[in-house]
Amino acid sequence: MLNIAALSGKIQEAFGALDRHHLNGGQRLAVKYFAVAMILFLAQLLFGLLAAIQFVWPGFLFDLVDFSVNRMVHINAMVVWMLYGFIGSVYWFLEEESGTEIVGLKWGEIAFYVLTGAVVIVVLVYLLIQTGPGNDATRWLVNEGREYIEAPRWADIGIVTVMLVFFYNVAGTFAKGRWSGISGVLTLDLVALAGLYMAGMFYSTNVTVDQYWWWWVIHLWVEATWEVLVGCIMAWSLMKLIGARRRIVQTWLYIEVALMFGSGILGLGHHYFWIGTPDYWFTIGGFFSALEPVPLVAMVVHSIYDAGVHRFRSTNHPALGWIIAHTFGNFLGAGVWGFMHTLPQINLYTHGTQWSASHGHLSFFGAYATINIAFFYLAAQRWRGNVWMGGDLKDNGWKWKWSMILLNLGVMGMTVALLIAGYEQSFIERAVEGSTWGGYFAAQNQPWFVQAMLWRLVFGVVTLAGALLLTWDLLTIGAGETRLALVLEPEEELAAEPTVAVAK
Amino acid sequence: MNHTPLWASESFWKKVAIWVTAGSFVLLIVLTFDSMSKVQAGSRRVPAYSVINQKIDYRFDAQLNRYMPVIGGDEPLFDRPLSEAEAEALVTLGKKTTQAKNCINCHTILGNGAYYAPDLTKSWLDPNWIDAGNRENLMLAFLKNPPGNARTYGTGRRMPHLGITDEEARGVIAFLKWMSAIDTNGFPHNFKTLYAQEE
Ligand code: HEM
Ligand code: HEM
Ligand SMILES: [Fe+2]
């Protein structure tokens, strides 16, 4: 008995106490979302590793948990944890941004449990039932069989219902409190985001029609509405972290909305080159998607410039670090890696090769995993009682720094390995062999490809190590910290004006 | 001295954001209506389901400078010509089966999906089936028992048991044959079909 008491004392010391009294209503709900998001992130990596092992040793778990199942759980866990992170982030700042308590928070709580219950059931069915007969019941109950949105129809309806509750919380709270530029953009963006999901909720035998609408969900999410959502989240966090001025961040936000929607909406056409749709999409899709990197450059400039203006002084170093990782990751993964294969002349050879997987990894991680992790740190800080998280942290903050290094190194390593594999596939399978099955396998057997799959596995393990360290850090950072968070002095509104005048 | 230049004004960019978004969206809607009208089953780009009664090939078109589907004479699936309604029902069964069995999480379909197994867009025409006359039977046997008929080309990757029934397998074959007749703007490029190989 004594031992247990001593042990729990040790645990207490390492992890400290998290006190929900430090959080407002929305933030208490937010940390629930963040906790599930973190668990799903780890699950994502675990199943990604299983799939990566199968590339190297195809007999592994064969006919038990096949590649298709592992991959589906991998990418679904990703989409769901990112949505959990976004929802949590919005609940996190909702009360501060609106200046009032959340309207209908009880419903939001219930929605959280309903959604989480549904996610658990869906994953269990994926793993235990896996497939069904080729009829409607399978699509309603087991698996819809469409990449990223495999969730069966019953779950789709549940998700939309939960989104409605979330939307009611958000719009109701802003309406009762106050509106701002950020909240206006955010609210309209959420309508679009939820509405788009419904474009993926019907069946079509015509595979061209099927994929046409499927891309509405996938592309118009990640290259339009999600980008604007994280734009809102970033605008708010820059004010919070470095004391940026509202007028500046909101102006940037509008510029980003204009550039992102202006390029991303018609950029959708870069998925309509080869699915049976008319060939005017070559021009429209190629042109507009080639412009998509522009707003991503703007975001880098914005965040670095603003952070520099404030001499990188911030209330939360790990969070600011991840915000900066977000802007670079978004620019590299989506902007550069996306641009590399977005023109139809190139995409003819890269379409559906590991090239896409390379881009998919760096973009989702760089754009969306990063900013969610930044919010996990904001939450940890406040949950501990708004403690110090600037420089000179306990142990020199090695855990957050190393987990950040390992995660970025791991994902970058996988991305480069997959890019090499993709190049090789484009040349050998696509250009030389003409994409026959024989050509496909010739490329898969190429030593460069085989080595790339091995390296991807190695860097996958590095990624997982980073994520485990991140989990440990989030659970322990700030424990026993007695200093309070840095207070940013309000910025002098006119400080920037003379420089502008001189420049003119 | 509180003059803000236009390019730095919040309200200016707000208006730009609204107009650009609305304009792009309206254009997308217009293009969507146009595209939908051009990809209905039975259109020039996406043939009717009864195309599975015919011979399908995929050849380089010198004038267009890209590969194009070529619809030929009678070559009914399993030697049984189907009416339009029957063909649609069979392709529908096949399409639903591809979703129920989660094909797209190993294969690509029209180039979209997973990269663990070959693209299915023109799999009906793949030279791997060797003999056009025997193709249906090979495909049927393969789909019903993939590990037993695996040809892994030295990768060791096999397709698992998916419990595909005889009827479902016929549907899947019909779906694949129909899909191979869609005009995909020349993707995949340089693809030499079964027929091209036979010549
Ligand atoms: C954060 C934003 C982005 C994310 C998360 C993202 C993610 C992805 C993913 C996962 C795919 C593969 C889809 C599949 O499984 O079939 C994909 C495809 C593609 N992405 Fe992105 N993307 C982003 C931004 C961009 C941008 C800005 C561009 C262009 C400049 C771009 C160009 C492309 C192209 C051309 C494809 C098609 C690849 C193919 O033909 O197989 N992406 N994207
Ligand atoms: C432990 C680390 C990871 C491993 C081993 C891993 C492995 C894999 C594998 C084997 C696939 C299937 C690719 C194929 O079909 O050939 C895949 C797909 C994918 N993974 Fe990961 N992954 C990891 C981490 C991540 C992370 C951190 C993200 C993003 C945050 C991510 C996003 C994706 C996406 C978007 C796809 C679909 C790509 C496409 O269809 O083009 N993965 N991953
Ligand atoms: Fe896209």
PDB file of C-alpha atoms and ligand atoms in Angstrom, chain A residues 71 78 147-148 214-215 218 222-223 227 260 270-271 273-274 289-293 296 330 333-335 337-343 347 350-353 356-357 359-361 363-364 367-368, chain B residues 111-113 115, ligand 1:
ATOM      1  CA  ARG A  71      -4.621   2.307 -45.048  1.00  0.00           C
ATOM      2  CA  MET A  78      -6.103  11.489 -39.879  1.00  0.00           C
ATOM      3  CA  GLU A 147     -11.191   7.116 -50.183  1.00  0.00           C
ATOM      4  CA  TYR A 148     -11.074   9.447 -47.135  1.00  0.00           C
ATOM      5  CA  TRP A 214     -15.910  13.197 -54.391  1.00  0.00           C
ATOM      6  CA  TRP A 215     -13.301  15.827 -55.281  1.00  0.00           C
ATOM      7  CA  ILE A 218     -11.668  16.394 -50.738  1.00  0.00           C
ATOM      8  CA  VAL A 222      -8.169  20.858 -47.983  1.00  0.00           C
ATOM      9  CA  GLU A 223      -7.433  23.511 -50.581  1.00  0.00           C
ATOM     10  CA  GLU A 227      -7.100  26.571 -45.448  1.00  0.00           C
ATOM     11  CA  MET A 260      -7.114  31.146 -51.449  1.00  0.00           C
ATOM     12  CA  HIS A 270      -6.576  19.881 -61.483  1.00  0.00           C
ATOM     13  CA  HIS A 271      -8.461  16.735 -60.455  1.00  0.00           C
ATOM     14  CA  PHE A 273      -7.903  16.086 -66.097  1.00  0.00           C
ATOM     15  CA  TRP A 274      -8.303  12.308 -66.373  1.00  0.00           C
ATOM     16  CA  SER A 289      -4.170  25.575 -59.215  1.00  0.00           C
ATOM     17  CA  ALA A 290      -0.792  26.939 -60.265  1.00  0.00           C
ATOM     18  CA  LEU A 291      -1.789  30.126 -58.411  1.00  0.00           C
ATOM     19  CA  GLU A 292      -2.633  28.300 -55.205  1.00  0.00           C
ATOM     20  CA  PRO A 293       0.877  28.647 -53.756  1.00  0.00           C
ATOM     21  CA  LEU A 296       0.633  30.182 -48.940  1.00  0.00           C
ATOM     22  CA  ASN A 330       1.835  24.563 -45.648  1.00  0.00           C
ATOM     23  CA  GLY A 333       3.841  20.549 -48.697  1.00  0.00           C
ATOM     24  CA  ALA A 334       0.865  22.145 -50.395  1.00  0.00           C
ATOM     25  CA  GLY A 335       2.491  24.997 -52.286  1.00  0.00           C
ATOM     26  CA  TRP A 337       4.953  19.825 -53.639  1.00  0.00           C
ATOM     27  CA  GLY A 338       1.478  20.553 -55.027  1.00  0.00           C
ATOM     28  CA  PHE A 339       2.761  22.869 -57.710  1.00  0.00           C
ATOM     29  CA  MET A 340       5.333  20.311 -58.857  1.00  0.00           C
ATOM     30  CA  HIS A 341       2.658  17.991 -60.269  1.00  0.00           C
ATOM     31  CA  THR A 342      -0.293  20.274 -60.863  1.00  0.00           C
ATOM     32  CA  LEU A 343       0.192  21.063 -64.546  1.00  0.00           C
ATOM     33  CA  ASN A 347       0.356  15.178 -64.075  1.00  0.00           C
ATOM     34  CA  THR A 350       2.670  11.478 -62.060  1.00  0.00           C
ATOM     35  CA  HIS A 351      -1.072  10.995 -61.527  1.00  0.00           C
ATOM     36  CA  GLY A 352      -1.725   8.164 -59.123  1.00  0.00           C
ATOM     37  CA  THR A 353       1.897   7.376 -58.318  1.00  0.00           C
ATOM     38  CA  SER A 356       0.787  11.953 -54.876  1.00  0.00           C
ATOM     39  CA  ALA A 357       1.536  10.131 -51.624  1.00  0.00           C
ATOM     40  CA  HIS A 359       2.656  15.429 -51.554  1.00  0.00           C
ATOM     41  CA  GLY A 360      -0.215  14.066 -49.433  1.00  0.00           C
ATOM     42  CA  HIS A 361       2.060  13.411 -46.471  1.00  0.00           C
ATOM     43  CA  SER A 363       0.811  18.784 -47.100  1.00  0.00           C
ATOM     44  CA  PHE A 364      -1.473  17.241 -44.490  1.00  0.00           C
ATOM     45  CA  ALA A 367      -0.569  22.432 -43.115  1.00  0.00           C
ATOM     46  CA  TYR A 368      -2.849  20.788 -40.595  1.00  0.00           C
TER      47      TYR A 368
ATOM     48  CA  GLY B 111      -5.804   7.166 -61.179  1.00  0.00           C
ATOM     49  CA  ASN B 112      -7.275   7.985 -57.760  1.00  0.00           C
ATOM     50  CA  GLY B 113      -6.909   5.821 -54.699  1.00  0.00           C
ATOM     51  CA  TYR B 115      -0.747   2.806 -54.786  1.00  0.00           C
TER      52      TYR B 115
HETATM   53  C1  HEM C   1      -2.956  21.791 -47.440  1.00  0.00           C
HETATM   54  C2  HEM C   1      -3.362  21.673 -48.648  1.00  0.00           C
HETATM   55  C3  HEM C   1      -3.319  20.379 -49.424  1.00  0.00           C
HETATM   56  C4  HEM C   1      -3.489  19.110 -48.995  1.00  0.00           C
HETATM   57  C5  HEM C   1      -3.775  18.617 -47.575  1.00  0.00           C
HETATM   58  C6  HEM C   1      -3.378  18.257 -50.150  1.00  0.00           C
HETATM   59  C7  HEM C   1      -3.510  16.877 -50.133  1.00  0.00           C
HETATM   60  C8  HEM C   1      -3.561  16.070 -51.241  1.00  0.00           C
HETATM   61  C9  HEM C   1      -3.739  14.645 -51.240  1.00  0.00           C
HETATM   62  C10 HEM C   1      -3.882  13.784 -50.003  1.00  0.00           C
HETATM   63  C11 HEM C   1      -3.775  14.226 -52.525  1.00  0.00           C
HETATM   64  C12 HEM C   1      -3.957  12.795 -53.010  1.00  0.00           C
HETATM   65  C13 HEM C   1      -5.389  12.503 -53.136  1.00  0.00           C
HETATM   66  C14 HEM C   1      -5.643  11.042 -53.411  1.00  0.00           C
HETATM   67  O1  HEM C   1      -5.533  10.255 -52.477  1.00  0.00           O
HETATM   68  O2  HEM C   1      -5.960  10.688 -54.538  1.00  0.00           O
HETATM   69  C15 HEM C   1      -3.608  15.392 -53.356  1.00  0.00           C
HETATM   70  C16 HEM C   1      -3.582  15.381 -54.719  1.00  0.00           C
HETATM   71  C17 HEM C   1      -3.176  16.453 -55.479  1.00  0.00           C
HETATM   72  N1  HEM C   1      -2.816  17.704 -55.020  1.00  0.00           N
HETATM   73 FE1  HEM C   1      -2.923  18.360 -53.142  1.00  0.00          FE
HETATM   74  N2  HEM C   1      -3.112  19.023 -51.244  1.00  0.00           N
HETATM   75  C18 HEM C   1      -3.056  20.330 -50.840  1.00  0.00           C
HETATM   76  C19 HEM C   1      -2.771  21.421 -51.629  1.00  0.00           C
HETATM   77  C20 HEM C   1      -2.423  21.362 -52.955  1.00  0.00           C
HETATM   78  C21 HEM C   1      -2.010  22.485 -53.752  1.00  0.00           C
HETATM   79  C22 HEM C   1      -1.896  23.911 -53.252  1.00  0.00           C
HETATM   80  C23 HEM C   1      -1.773  21.997 -55.006  1.00  0.00           C
HETATM   81  C24 HEM C   1      -1.303  22.699 -56.247  1.00  0.00           C
HETATM   82  C25 HEM C   1      -0.607  23.773 -56.291  1.00  0.00           C
HETATM   83  C26 HEM C   1      -2.071  20.584 -54.986  1.00  0.00           C
HETATM   84  C27 HEM C   1      -1.993  19.741 -56.072  1.00  0.00           C
HETATM   85  C28 HEM C   1      -2.422  18.448 -56.097  1.00  0.00           C
HETATM   86  C29 HEM C   1      -2.562  17.648 -57.298  1.00  0.00           C
HETATM   87  C30 HEM C   1      -2.262  18.077 -58.713  1.00  0.00           C
HETATM   88  C31 HEM C   1      -3.036  16.403 -56.905  1.00  0.00           C
HETATM   89  C32 HEM C   1      -3.386  15.227 -57.815  1.00  0.00           C
HETATM   90  C33 HEM C   1      -2.337  14.190 -57.763  1.00  0.00           C
HETATM   91  C34 HEM C   1      -2.627  13.095 -58.755  1.00  0.00           C
HETATM   92  O3  HEM C   1      -2.870  13.403 -59.915  1.00  0.00           O
HETATM   93  O4  HEM C   1      -2.585  11.924 -58.368  1.00  0.00           O
HETATM   94  N3  HEM C   1      -2.437  20.231 -53.727  1.00  0.00           N
HETATM   95  N4  HEM C   1      -3.468  16.506 -52.553  1.00  0.00           N
END
